[in-house]
Backbone as JSON, one array per atom type, in Angstrom:
{
  "sequence": "XXXXXXXXXXXXXXXXXXXXXXXXXXXXXXXXXXXXXXXXXXXXXXXXXXXXXXXXXXXXXXXXXXXXXXXXXXXXXXXXXXXXXXXXXXXXXXXXXXXXXXXXXXXXXXXXXXXXXXXXXXXXXXXXXXXXXXXXXXXXXXXXXXXXXXXXXXXXXXXXXXXXXXXXXXXXXXXXXXXXXXXXXXXXXXXXXXXXXXXXXXXXXXXXXXXXXXXXXXXXXXXXXXXXXXXXXXXXXXXXXXXXXXXXXXXXXXXXXXXXXXXXXXXXXXXXXXXXXXXXXXXXX",
  "N": [[188.32, 79.94, 180.41], [187.88, 82.06, 182.43], [188.14, 80.52, 185.17], [191.4, 80.02, 184.51], [192.64, 81.94, 185.21], [191.78, 83.37, 187.49], [193.03, 81.04, 188.89], [196.1, 81.4, 188.23], [195.59, 84.72, 189.28], [195.43, 83.86, 191.66], [197.62, 81.6, 193.12], [200.18, 82.37, 191.7], [200.34, 85.33, 191.94], [199.8, 87.11, 190.18], [198.9, 89.63, 187.64], [196.04, 89.47, 185.55], [194.77, 90.03, 182.92], [192.14, 90.93, 181.56], [189.53, 90.69, 178.43], [186.14, 90.83, 176.64], [185.67, 89.46, 173.46], [184.11, 91.64, 170.78], [180.69, 90.26, 170.02], [179.94, 91.29, 167.72], [182.6, 91.19, 164.85], [184.51, 93.22, 164.4], [186.89, 94.09, 162.91], [187.76, 94.22, 160.03], [186.26, 96.84, 159.93], [185.77, 99.37, 157.62], [187.68, 102.83, 157.63], [185.62, 105.83, 159.01], [186.37, 108.48, 157.12], [187.98, 108.47, 153.97], [191.81, 107.43, 153.51], [193.01, 108.92, 151.5], [192.07, 110.97, 151.33], [192.79, 112.46, 153.31], [196.0, 112.05, 152.46], [197.55, 114.71, 152.1], [198.33, 116.04, 154.63], [200.01, 114.61, 155.38], [199.75, 112.1, 156.07], [199.82, 108.6, 156.23], [199.04, 106.46, 156.87], [196.37, 104.74, 158.84], [196.49, 103.62, 162.14], [195.85, 101.32, 162.56], [196.45, 99.56, 160.63], [198.94, 99.5, 160.67], [200.33, 97.22, 162.13], [199.69, 93.66, 162.97], [197.11, 91.57, 164.34], [195.36, 88.98, 166.44], [192.34, 88.11, 165.16], [189.95, 88.64, 166.62], [191.1, 90.07, 168.93], [192.14, 92.13, 167.51], [189.41, 93.05, 166.97], [188.2, 93.94, 168.9], [189.87, 96.19, 170.07], [189.2, 97.83, 167.44], [186.65, 98.61, 167.75], [186.88, 99.49, 170.62], [188.71, 100.84, 170.73], [188.9, 102.6, 168.77], [190.68, 101.99, 166.2], [191.04, 101.95, 163.82], [189.7, 104.42, 163.25], [192.61, 106.16, 163.22], [194.72, 107.98, 162.24], [197.99, 108.04, 161.47], [200.5, 110.06, 161.2], [203.79, 111.85, 159.33], [206.19, 113.47, 159.43], [206.14, 115.72, 158.29], [203.74, 116.21, 159.11], [203.09, 117.27, 161.57], [204.42, 119.3, 161.34], [202.83, 120.57, 160.79], [200.84, 120.78, 162.42], [198.69, 122.17, 163.9], [197.53, 123.53, 161.26], [196.56, 121.09, 160.91], [195.21, 120.41, 162.49], [192.69, 122.13, 162.68], [190.97, 121.56, 160.05], [190.88, 119.07, 159.49], [189.68, 118.25, 162.25], [189.99, 115.83, 163.48], [189.61, 112.87, 165.97], [191.92, 111.62, 167.33], [195.5, 111.76, 167.0], [198.06, 110.49, 165.48], [202.22, 111.16, 165.74], [205.61, 110.78, 164.67], [206.77, 110.99, 167.14], [204.8, 111.83, 168.97], [201.29, 112.24, 170.27], [198.18, 112.93, 169.45], [195.57, 114.27, 171.16], [192.25, 115.21, 170.3], [189.78, 117.5, 171.19], [186.39, 118.69, 171.59], [184.82, 121.28, 173.13], [182.07, 121.6, 174.69], [181.16, 124.54, 175.49], [182.44, 126.25, 174.19], [182.84, 125.02, 171.68], [184.93, 124.86, 170.64], [188.22, 123.45, 169.38], [190.12, 121.67, 171.66], [192.82, 120.55, 171.55], [195.78, 118.47, 172.5], [198.74, 117.26, 173.6], [201.02, 114.45, 173.96], [204.56, 113.04, 174.54], [205.58, 110.4, 173.19], [206.56, 107.11, 173.97], [209.61, 105.58, 174.43], [209.9, 102.08, 172.37], [209.65, 99.43, 174.38], [209.26, 96.79, 174.76], [207.34, 96.17, 172.99], [208.43, 96.42, 169.94], [208.69, 97.71, 166.37], [207.63, 96.11, 163.92], [207.28, 96.27, 161.46], [208.59, 97.66, 158.3], [207.91, 100.75, 157.44], [208.16, 101.8, 154.65], [208.77, 100.14, 153.4], [206.37, 98.61, 153.5], [204.71, 100.51, 152.41], [205.07, 99.99, 150.14], [204.95, 97.82, 148.99], [201.96, 97.8, 149.6], [202.13, 99.57, 147.38], [202.11, 97.9, 145.45], [200.47, 95.96, 145.82], [198.54, 97.6, 145.04], [198.27, 97.99, 142.63], [198.84, 95.52, 141.56], [196.44, 94.93, 141.88], [194.58, 97.05, 140.41], [195.69, 95.59, 137.95], [193.86, 93.16, 138.29], [191.55, 93.61, 138.02], [191.28, 94.93, 135.13], [192.47, 92.12, 134.0], [190.04, 90.99, 135.1], [188.09, 92.79, 134.13], [188.6, 92.41, 131.14], [188.7, 89.49, 130.88], [185.55, 89.52, 131.61], [185.09, 90.67, 129.31], [186.11, 89.07, 127.17], [184.06, 87.13, 127.78], [182.14, 87.98, 126.8], [182.72, 87.84, 124.22], [183.35, 85.38, 123.86], [180.62, 84.16, 124.19], [179.19, 85.29, 122.69], [181.37, 84.56, 120.42], [180.21, 82.38, 119.9], [177.52, 81.93, 119.71], [177.67, 82.84, 117.79], [178.67, 80.53, 117.09], [177.11, 78.45, 116.75], [174.96, 79.77, 114.79], [176.77, 78.96, 112.88], [176.73, 76.23, 112.42], [174.31, 75.81, 112.56], [173.59, 77.03, 109.39], [175.56, 75.34, 108.12], [174.59, 72.9, 108.38], [172.08, 73.18, 107.21], [173.48, 73.35, 105.05], [174.58, 71.68, 104.24], [172.35, 69.59, 104.28], [171.18, 70.68, 101.63], [173.21, 70.18, 99.97], [172.61, 67.54, 100.01], [170.11, 66.94, 98.83], [170.98, 68.02, 96.34], [172.54, 66.05, 94.99], [170.32, 64.04, 95.74], [168.9, 65.09, 93.89], [170.52, 64.86, 91.43], [171.24, 62.75, 91.13], [168.94, 61.83, 90.61], [167.75, 63.62, 88.21], [170.53, 62.45, 86.24], [169.48, 59.4, 86.33], [167.13, 59.45, 85.04], [167.9, 61.14, 82.54], [169.82, 58.56, 81.62], [167.29, 56.96, 81.36], [165.98, 58.43, 79.26], [168.16, 57.8, 77.33], [167.54, 55.08, 76.99], [165.27, 54.94, 75.99], [165.26, 56.91, 73.42], [166.81, 54.79, 71.82], [165.02, 52.61, 72.12], [163.53, 54.08, 70.43], [164.19, 54.03, 68.02], [164.59, 51.34, 67.95], [162.13, 50.29, 67.61], [161.01, 51.54, 65.75], [162.26, 50.36, 63.75], [160.86, 47.77, 64.28], [158.22, 48.91, 63.36], [158.23, 48.91, 61.11], [159.17, 45.98, 60.23], [156.78, 45.66, 61.38], [154.8, 46.36, 59.92], [155.56, 45.27, 57.58], [154.6, 42.36, 58.12], [151.82, 42.79, 58.37], [151.55, 43.78, 55.64], [152.06, 41.21, 54.49], [149.85, 39.48, 55.92], [147.16, 41.35, 55.6], [147.68, 40.81, 52.5], [147.19, 37.66, 52.77], [144.66, 37.9, 54.13], [142.98, 39.21, 52.11], [143.31, 37.58, 50.18], [141.81, 35.14, 52.08], [139.53, 36.45, 51.71], [138.3, 36.4, 49.72], [138.67, 33.48, 48.72], [136.44, 33.19, 50.77], [134.61, 34.4, 49.36], [134.04, 33.02, 47.1], [133.14, 30.86, 48.12], [130.74, 31.68, 49.69], [129.1, 31.82, 48.2], [129.13, 29.5, 46.63], [128.09, 28.35, 48.52], [125.79, 29.63, 48.68], [124.69, 29.28, 46.07], [124.53, 26.48, 46.97], [122.1, 26.07, 48.65], [120.4, 27.43, 47.22], [119.52, 25.45, 45.88], [119.42, 23.47, 47.27], [116.86, 24.49, 48.92], [115.41, 23.75, 46.89], [115.53, 21.07, 46.64], [114.31, 20.73, 48.55], [111.74, 21.63, 48.27], [111.18, 20.1, 46.53], [110.69, 17.61, 47.43], [108.67, 18.01, 49.0], [106.73, 18.2, 47.47], [106.5, 15.43, 45.96], [106.24, 14.25, 48.66], [103.16, 15.39, 49.42], [102.58, 13.93, 46.81], [102.52, 11.23, 47.42], [101.12, 11.67, 50.01], [99.11, 11.82, 48.91], [98.88, 9.9, 46.68], [98.46, 7.48, 48.32], [96.24, 7.98, 50.33], [94.38, 7.62, 47.7], [94.57, 5.23, 47.5], [94.11, 4.22, 49.67], [91.08, 4.79, 49.83], [90.64, 3.35, 47.46], [91.0, 0.5, 48.32], [89.0, 0.51, 50.43], [87.02, 0.91, 48.8], [87.18, -1.5, 47.58], [87.23, -3.65, 49.82], [84.67, -3.4, 50.45], [83.29, -3.91, 48.12], [83.22, -6.64, 48.1], [82.31, -7.79, 50.03], [80.23, -7.69, 49.51], [79.65, -8.76, 47.24], [80.08, -11.58, 47.91], [77.94, -12.12, 49.69]],
  "CA": [[189.15, 81.31, 180.92], [187.75, 83.0, 183.88], [188.87, 79.87, 186.07], [192.72, 79.2, 184.73], [192.91, 83.49, 185.37], [191.87, 83.03, 188.67], [194.93, 80.0, 188.97], [196.87, 82.46, 188.04], [196.17, 85.38, 190.17], [195.59, 83.53, 193.54], [198.67, 80.73, 193.1], [201.2, 83.4, 190.87], [200.45, 86.43, 193.12], [199.61, 87.97, 189.07], [197.06, 90.15, 187.72], [195.54, 89.39, 184.4], [193.95, 91.66, 182.2], [190.93, 89.96, 180.67], [188.44, 91.36, 177.96], [185.06, 89.81, 176.05], [185.8, 90.55, 172.28], [183.0, 92.38, 170.43], [180.23, 89.49, 169.24], [179.82, 91.23, 166.05], [183.58, 92.02, 163.95], [185.16, 95.31, 163.75], [188.48, 94.09, 162.85], [187.3, 94.81, 159.19], [185.17, 97.75, 159.84], [186.21, 100.87, 156.91], [187.38, 103.87, 158.29], [185.03, 106.77, 157.67], [187.41, 108.67, 156.42], [189.41, 108.24, 153.48], [192.71, 108.06, 153.38], [193.37, 109.86, 150.44], [191.55, 112.75, 151.27], [194.08, 113.01, 154.48], [197.34, 112.5, 151.98], [197.79, 116.12, 151.81], [198.42, 116.6, 156.03], [201.5, 114.19, 155.9], [199.42, 110.79, 156.81], [199.99, 107.82, 155.14], [198.52, 104.55, 157.08], [195.36, 104.5, 159.79], [196.72, 102.75, 163.17], [195.16, 99.51, 162.84], [197.3, 98.83, 159.81], [200.13, 99.19, 161.31], [200.57, 96.07, 163.5], [198.66, 92.81, 162.8], [196.92, 90.93, 165.77], [194.45, 87.74, 165.98], [190.5, 89.07, 164.51], [188.95, 89.51, 168.23], [191.63, 91.46, 169.28], [191.77, 93.23, 166.14], [187.85, 93.69, 166.66], [188.41, 94.29, 170.45], [190.93, 97.28, 169.7], [188.48, 98.43, 167.23], [185.26, 98.86, 169.14], [186.34, 100.32, 172.01], [189.56, 102.1, 171.07], [188.97, 103.17, 166.76], [191.95, 102.38, 166.03], [190.75, 102.02, 162.18], [189.87, 105.78, 162.69], [193.18, 106.69, 163.95], [195.27, 108.34, 161.63], [198.98, 107.89, 161.96], [201.55, 111.18, 160.56], [205.23, 112.21, 159.44], [207.34, 114.87, 160.07], [204.93, 116.7, 157.82], [201.83, 116.54, 159.66], [204.09, 117.83, 163.17], [204.76, 120.85, 161.32], [201.61, 121.89, 159.99], [199.15, 119.91, 163.03], [197.53, 123.41, 163.85], [196.23, 123.25, 160.32], [195.88, 119.26, 160.94], [193.74, 120.08, 164.02], [191.43, 123.06, 162.44], [190.57, 121.21, 158.89], [190.18, 117.46, 159.91], [188.55, 117.79, 163.45], [190.28, 114.3, 164.73], [189.38, 113.01, 167.7], [193.45, 110.97, 168.01], [196.78, 112.01, 165.55], [199.42, 110.15, 166.26], [202.86, 111.28, 164.38], [206.89, 109.81, 164.61], [207.72, 111.25, 168.06], [204.03, 112.54, 169.41], [200.14, 111.57, 170.25], [197.39, 114.32, 169.8], [194.26, 114.28, 171.52], [191.35, 116.67, 170.34], [188.15, 117.75, 172.18], [185.55, 120.0, 171.41], [184.4, 122.64, 174.23], [180.74, 121.67, 175.01], [180.81, 125.49, 175.75], [182.15, 127.47, 173.33], [183.36, 124.69, 170.25], [186.62, 125.28, 170.68], [188.8, 122.55, 169.59], [191.17, 122.0, 172.73], [194.34, 119.61, 171.83], [196.47, 118.11, 174.15], [200.19, 116.2, 173.16], [202.16, 113.42, 175.45], [205.45, 112.22, 173.37], [205.49, 108.63, 173.06], [207.49, 106.63, 174.68], [210.47, 104.71, 173.34], [209.61, 101.56, 172.72], [210.4, 98.27, 175.13], [208.59, 95.16, 175.23], [206.99, 95.75, 171.71], [208.91, 97.21, 168.97], [207.51, 97.63, 165.13], [209.05, 95.16, 162.96], [206.83, 96.74, 160.02], [209.42, 98.09, 157.96], [206.98, 101.45, 156.83], [208.64, 102.46, 153.86], [208.83, 98.89, 152.25], [204.95, 98.29, 153.71], [204.17, 101.09, 151.87], [205.81, 99.69, 148.64], [204.03, 96.56, 149.35], [200.42, 98.14, 149.16], [201.02, 99.98, 146.05], [202.41, 96.82, 144.1], [199.31, 95.32, 145.85], [197.03, 98.35, 144.36], [199.07, 97.69, 140.98], [198.17, 94.16, 141.3], [194.21, 94.99, 141.96], [193.88, 96.89, 139.14], [195.87, 95.04, 137.0], [193.38, 91.83, 138.45], [190.23, 94.25, 137.33], [191.75, 95.16, 134.23], [192.33, 91.33, 133.51], [188.69, 90.59, 134.6], [186.99, 93.44, 132.92], [189.29, 91.64, 130.34], [188.11, 88.0, 131.12], [184.59, 89.64, 131.0], [184.59, 90.86, 127.37], [186.42, 87.45, 126.52], [183.05, 85.44, 127.95], [180.69, 88.72, 126.12], [183.1, 87.31, 123.08], [182.97, 84.11, 123.91], [179.31, 83.71, 124.3], [179.03, 86.01, 121.05], [181.03, 83.41, 119.46], [179.78, 80.45, 119.97], [176.09, 82.47, 119.04], [177.72, 82.71, 115.81], [179.0, 79.23, 116.25], [175.76, 77.71, 116.45], [174.71, 79.98, 113.58], [176.6, 78.58, 111.72], [176.71, 75.05, 112.74], [172.65, 75.78, 111.7], [174.39, 77.17, 108.37], [176.14, 74.33, 107.7], [173.56, 71.5, 107.99], [171.22, 73.28, 106.06], [173.92, 73.58, 103.86], [174.59, 69.43, 103.72], [170.97, 69.05, 103.75], [170.89, 71.07, 100.52], [174.11, 69.06, 99.25], [172.11, 65.73, 99.82], [169.34, 67.36, 97.74], [170.9, 68.41, 95.21], [172.84, 65.09, 94.93], [169.8, 63.51, 95.34], [168.61, 65.64, 92.39], [171.47, 64.98, 89.99], [170.82, 60.81, 90.39], [167.5, 61.62, 89.66], [168.78, 63.59, 86.54], [171.01, 60.94, 85.92], [168.34, 58.49, 85.72], [166.13, 60.56, 83.55], [168.94, 60.97, 81.84], [169.6, 57.3, 81.18], [165.94, 56.36, 81.01], [165.64, 59.13, 77.71], [168.93, 57.3, 76.48], [166.94, 53.84, 76.53], [164.14, 55.53, 74.95], [166.03, 56.99, 72.4], [167.68, 53.73, 71.91], [164.19, 51.99, 71.91], [162.44, 54.61, 69.93], [165.14, 53.35, 66.92], [164.7, 50.1, 67.93], [160.54, 50.86, 67.64], [161.13, 52.04, 64.06], [162.5, 49.14, 62.36], [160.03, 46.65, 64.8], [157.45, 48.86, 63.37], [158.68, 48.31, 59.77], [158.5, 44.73, 60.48], [155.27, 45.02, 61.89], [153.97, 47.02, 58.51], [155.57, 44.18, 56.25], [153.75, 41.73, 58.54], [150.34, 43.47, 58.39], [150.7, 43.98, 54.38], [151.4, 40.32, 54.38], [148.86, 39.33, 56.74], [146.18, 42.17, 54.25], [147.15, 40.13, 51.46], [146.47, 36.76, 53.34], [143.16, 38.14, 54.36], [142.5, 39.73, 50.6], [142.44, 35.94, 49.45], [140.9, 34.42, 52.42], [137.89, 37.05, 51.65], [138.29, 35.99, 47.35], [137.96, 32.15, 49.28], [135.45, 33.05, 51.52], [133.25, 35.16, 48.87], [133.89, 31.99, 45.92], [132.53, 29.4, 49.21], [129.69, 32.32, 49.78], [128.37, 31.54, 46.21], [128.49, 28.26, 46.27], [127.08, 27.81, 49.74], [124.49, 30.11, 47.98], [124.5, 28.02, 44.88], [124.08, 24.52, 47.32], [121.55, 26.51, 49.5], [119.09, 27.54, 46.27], [119.49, 23.61, 45.57], [118.68, 22.62, 48.86], [115.45, 24.7, 48.72], [115.0, 23.99, 45.48], [115.19, 19.95, 46.66], [112.96, 21.39, 50.06], [110.07, 21.9, 47.41], [110.13, 18.7, 45.36], [110.82, 16.65, 48.15], [107.44, 18.05, 49.4], [106.16, 17.78, 46.31], [106.33, 14.72, 45.97], [105.59, 14.18, 49.91], [101.89, 15.34, 48.82], [101.94, 13.46, 46.11], [102.68, 10.58, 48.26], [100.36, 11.49, 50.64], [97.61, 11.94, 48.09], [98.29, 8.05, 46.1], [98.0, 6.91, 49.43], [94.43, 7.83, 50.1], [93.32, 7.32, 46.84], [95.2, 3.86, 47.96], [93.26, 3.98, 51.24], [89.86, 5.14, 49.65], [90.61, 2.04, 47.08], [91.29, -0.26, 49.21], [87.95, 0.41, 51.02], [85.79, 0.55, 48.05], [87.37, -2.9, 47.54], [86.57, -4.3, 50.89], [83.13, -3.31, 50.52], [82.65, -4.86, 47.29], [83.72, -8.14, 48.11], [81.55, -8.08, 50.96], [78.58, -7.34, 49.45], [79.93, -10.03, 46.67], [80.59, -12.84, 48.74], [77.11, -12.5, 50.59]],
  "C": [[189.13, 82.28, 181.76], [188.09, 81.89, 185.12], [190.45, 80.26, 186.12], [192.93, 81.26, 184.88], [192.9, 83.68, 187.16], [193.01, 82.33, 189.4], [195.8, 81.0, 189.09], [196.97, 83.53, 189.37], [196.37, 84.81, 192.17], [196.91, 82.58, 193.44], [200.17, 81.87, 192.63], [201.09, 84.69, 191.34], [200.27, 87.9, 191.37], [198.41, 88.22, 188.75], [197.09, 89.99, 186.21], [194.45, 89.89, 183.69], [193.03, 91.38, 181.19], [189.89, 90.71, 179.68], [187.94, 90.55, 177.05], [185.34, 89.88, 174.73], [183.73, 90.52, 171.86], [182.03, 90.57, 170.07], [179.85, 89.57, 167.48], [181.94, 92.18, 165.73], [183.68, 92.95, 163.84], [186.4, 95.6, 163.26], [188.59, 94.54, 161.34], [186.63, 96.19, 158.43], [186.38, 99.04, 159.04], [186.3, 101.88, 157.38], [186.39, 104.9, 157.42], [185.53, 108.69, 157.01], [188.13, 107.98, 155.14], [190.72, 108.37, 153.42], [193.54, 108.87, 152.84], [192.92, 111.06, 150.69], [192.73, 113.38, 152.9], [195.62, 113.06, 154.01], [197.67, 113.5, 151.91], [198.42, 116.7, 152.94], [199.81, 115.7, 156.09], [201.05, 112.61, 155.65], [199.3, 109.97, 155.65], [199.75, 106.57, 155.87], [197.29, 105.23, 158.34], [196.42, 103.36, 160.89], [196.59, 101.08, 163.19], [196.13, 98.56, 161.43], [198.94, 98.38, 159.69], [200.87, 98.07, 162.41], [199.36, 94.93, 163.02], [198.74, 92.01, 164.71], [195.8, 89.79, 165.06], [193.28, 88.62, 165.97], [189.59, 89.04, 166.21], [189.55, 90.37, 168.66], [192.02, 92.54, 168.75], [190.26, 93.95, 166.45], [187.86, 94.67, 167.96], [188.72, 96.56, 170.36], [190.08, 98.3, 168.69], [187.38, 99.41, 167.62], [185.76, 99.58, 169.85], [187.97, 101.47, 172.07], [189.7, 102.9, 169.74], [190.24, 103.23, 166.11], [192.17, 102.36, 164.28], [190.8, 103.71, 162.09], [191.18, 106.84, 163.33], [194.19, 106.92, 162.71], [196.74, 108.67, 161.93], [200.03, 109.01, 160.8], [202.9, 111.36, 160.05], [205.03, 113.21, 160.44], [206.57, 116.12, 159.44], [203.94, 117.43, 158.42], [202.47, 117.31, 160.76], [204.42, 118.89, 163.03], [203.86, 121.42, 161.21], [200.3, 121.52, 161.51], [198.48, 121.02, 163.32], [196.7, 123.98, 162.83], [195.24, 122.29, 160.47], [194.45, 119.52, 161.72], [192.9, 121.05, 163.38], [190.72, 122.29, 160.98], [190.16, 119.97, 159.32], [189.59, 117.31, 161.3], [188.69, 116.16, 163.85], [189.97, 114.44, 165.2], [191.16, 112.82, 168.17], [193.95, 111.78, 166.7], [197.61, 111.22, 166.02], [200.79, 110.64, 165.05], [204.0, 110.46, 164.82], [206.86, 109.8, 166.17], [206.11, 111.84, 169.45], [202.69, 111.89, 169.29], [199.23, 112.76, 170.47], [196.29, 114.1, 170.36], [193.85, 115.24, 171.0], [189.78, 116.26, 170.56], [187.67, 118.78, 171.94], [185.07, 120.53, 172.73], [183.12, 122.29, 173.77], [180.51, 123.18, 175.23], [180.8, 126.52, 175.25], [182.46, 126.27, 171.7], [183.63, 124.81, 169.89], [186.96, 123.97, 170.2], [190.28, 122.75, 170.28], [192.07, 120.56, 172.14], [195.37, 119.49, 172.77], [197.45, 116.72, 173.86], [200.65, 115.45, 173.97], [203.17, 112.99, 174.05], [205.26, 111.49, 173.67], [206.88, 108.23, 173.24], [208.65, 105.67, 173.76], [210.33, 102.86, 173.68], [210.66, 100.12, 173.4], [210.49, 97.28, 174.93], [208.15, 95.29, 172.99], [207.38, 97.14, 170.74], [208.52, 97.06, 167.35], [208.9, 96.93, 164.94], [208.41, 95.7, 161.28], [208.59, 97.88, 159.23], [208.05, 99.27, 156.2], [207.12, 101.6, 155.32], [207.83, 100.9, 152.48], [207.28, 98.55, 152.28], [204.02, 99.23, 152.84], [204.34, 101.13, 150.06], [204.86, 98.83, 148.4], [202.68, 97.14, 148.67], [200.64, 98.99, 148.46], [201.56, 99.21, 144.87], [200.98, 96.38, 144.56], [198.31, 96.21, 145.14], [197.26, 97.93, 142.84], [198.58, 96.58, 140.54], [197.16, 94.2, 141.07], [193.48, 95.42, 141.1], [194.59, 96.53, 138.3], [194.63, 93.96, 136.61], [192.23, 92.51, 137.71], [190.56, 94.75, 136.5], [191.81, 93.46, 133.45], [191.36, 91.29, 133.61], [187.74, 91.4, 134.08], [187.61, 92.55, 131.37], [188.36, 90.41, 129.9], [186.17, 88.54, 130.72], [184.26, 90.09, 129.68], [185.11, 89.21, 126.65], [185.11, 86.74, 126.56], [182.09, 85.98, 127.06], [180.75, 88.19, 124.58], [182.77, 86.31, 122.53], [181.59, 83.33, 123.44], [178.69, 85.36, 123.06], [179.53, 85.0, 119.89], [180.53, 82.37, 119.22], [177.5, 80.81, 119.66], [176.72, 82.06, 117.39], [178.44, 81.55, 115.67], [178.37, 78.6, 115.88], [175.16, 78.2, 114.94], [175.31, 79.53, 112.27], [177.2, 77.6, 111.38], [174.86, 74.95, 111.73], [172.89, 75.61, 110.14], [174.33, 76.26, 107.54], [175.64, 72.79, 107.47], [172.26, 72.06, 107.17], [171.98, 73.33, 104.67], [174.3, 71.87, 103.26], [173.58, 69.12, 103.47], [171.07, 69.55, 102.47], [171.91, 70.08, 99.23], [173.26, 67.87, 99.09], [171.04, 65.76, 99.19], [169.84, 67.37, 96.36], [171.67, 67.12, 94.66], [171.71, 64.22, 94.84], [169.03, 63.77, 93.54], [169.21, 64.93, 90.96], [171.21, 63.53, 89.66], [169.87, 61.37, 89.93], [167.82, 62.29, 88.08], [169.3, 62.44, 85.98], [170.54, 59.86, 85.19], [167.29, 59.17, 84.96], [166.68, 60.12, 82.6], [169.29, 59.28, 80.56], [168.14, 56.6, 80.37], [165.5, 56.97, 79.59], [166.78, 58.53, 76.78], [168.39, 55.54, 75.94], [165.89, 54.03, 75.32], [164.17, 55.66, 73.53], [166.38, 55.71, 71.16], [166.22, 52.84, 71.37], [163.5, 52.57, 70.88], [163.42, 53.94, 68.21], [164.92, 51.81, 67.07], [162.29, 49.59, 67.24], [160.48, 51.17, 66.05], [161.5, 50.66, 63.54], [161.39, 48.29, 63.21], [158.92, 47.38, 64.08], [157.73, 48.94, 61.6], [158.41, 46.82, 59.68], [157.34, 44.14, 60.72], [154.29, 45.37, 60.36], [154.27, 45.56, 57.51], [154.83, 43.09, 56.55], [152.47, 41.81, 58.16], [150.34, 43.79, 57.19], [150.67, 42.27, 53.82], [149.97, 39.82, 54.76], [147.51, 40.47, 55.76], [146.14, 41.27, 53.34], [146.32, 38.26, 51.78], [144.81, 36.76, 53.08], [142.68, 38.96, 52.97], [141.96, 38.24, 50.45], [141.73, 35.49, 49.97], [139.51, 35.13, 51.89], [137.81, 36.66, 49.76], [137.77, 34.38, 47.88], [136.86, 32.27, 49.59], [134.36, 33.64, 50.7], [133.09, 33.71, 47.56], [132.52, 30.77, 47.29], [131.21, 30.12, 49.39], [128.79, 31.82, 49.34], [128.05, 30.88, 45.87], [128.4, 27.39, 47.32], [125.64, 28.6, 49.69], [123.51, 29.4, 47.04], [123.48, 27.18, 46.16], [122.18, 24.94, 48.53], [119.7, 26.91, 48.67], [119.0, 25.86, 46.02], [118.82, 23.03, 46.77], [117.1, 23.2, 48.75], [114.51, 24.38, 47.47], [114.73, 21.7, 45.83], [114.48, 19.6, 47.84], [112.08, 20.88, 49.42], [109.89, 20.31, 46.35], [110.39, 17.68, 46.73], [109.28, 17.23, 48.61], [106.74, 17.74, 48.8], [105.75, 16.33, 46.27], [106.02, 13.24, 47.6], [103.79, 13.81, 49.81], [101.69, 14.85, 47.85], [101.82, 11.65, 46.75], [101.56, 10.94, 49.12], [99.11, 11.19, 50.49], [97.45, 10.68, 47.22], [97.68, 7.75, 47.18], [96.75, 6.89, 50.46], [94.01, 7.35, 49.51], [93.45, 6.0, 47.67], [94.08, 3.23, 48.72], [91.65, 3.94, 50.72], [89.69, 4.01, 48.56], [90.01, 1.29, 47.44], [90.18, -0.83, 50.03], [87.24, 0.21, 50.56], [86.26, -1.12, 47.75], [86.75, -3.69, 48.6], [85.14, -4.86, 50.66], [82.65, -4.1, 49.51], [82.81, -6.23, 47.68], [83.09, -8.61, 49.08], [80.51, -8.6, 50.03], [78.23, -8.67, 47.51], [79.96, -11.18, 47.25], [78.92, -12.87, 49.05], [75.93, -11.71, 49.85]]
}
């Protein structure tokens, strides 16, 4: 930049004014006083809002000349300029035709004002329709208010949505519990139906059991009759066995007697034989 300016100055004999924009941007710095406080004096805007410039240029103008603190008034402002000067204590004021510079005396602390007429624009003309600009600003404010209302509504809707989501989760849990209870109910109904079927079968089996019991009792009676017959036959056989046993005992006793007599006879025979042999021996010798 410096090299270019030097070339323009040396070659074309032109003077180029250049400034360095502040490192910190002042382009969007808010004024110290709200414009609403000054509207009662006829001020409708600050000087910064009446033209557009690149951010570095606007930042330089705000930092160096405080254009964001310079209000611009109307004919109403010019008509009551004394009151405006005394009550507002502004350092610089613009109206449609004049520029007012206000200073406070170091010695008397009084406000000293000086005004100069504004030159007719020759190179830079105002291309902004102030009425249209105010109208657009009002529209922008209205849009901002509506936007704030919409954002507030969105916040409300988000809260409502969050509440509804919580409610939905609760209802989902309740639905899940109801489905589980419904499943348990269906299972219980199936068990009850199965039990009722079993009871019906048992009732049918009970009827069959009575018939079977009757048949079994009949068979038991038949068996008891047969058993009685067998007992009678067994009693007769026992008596026969007893009689035979007695006969057997008698035969055993008789056999024992016969054996005893036989043994006695055999002993007598042996003794007689022995005596006979002795006699024979004596006789022959």
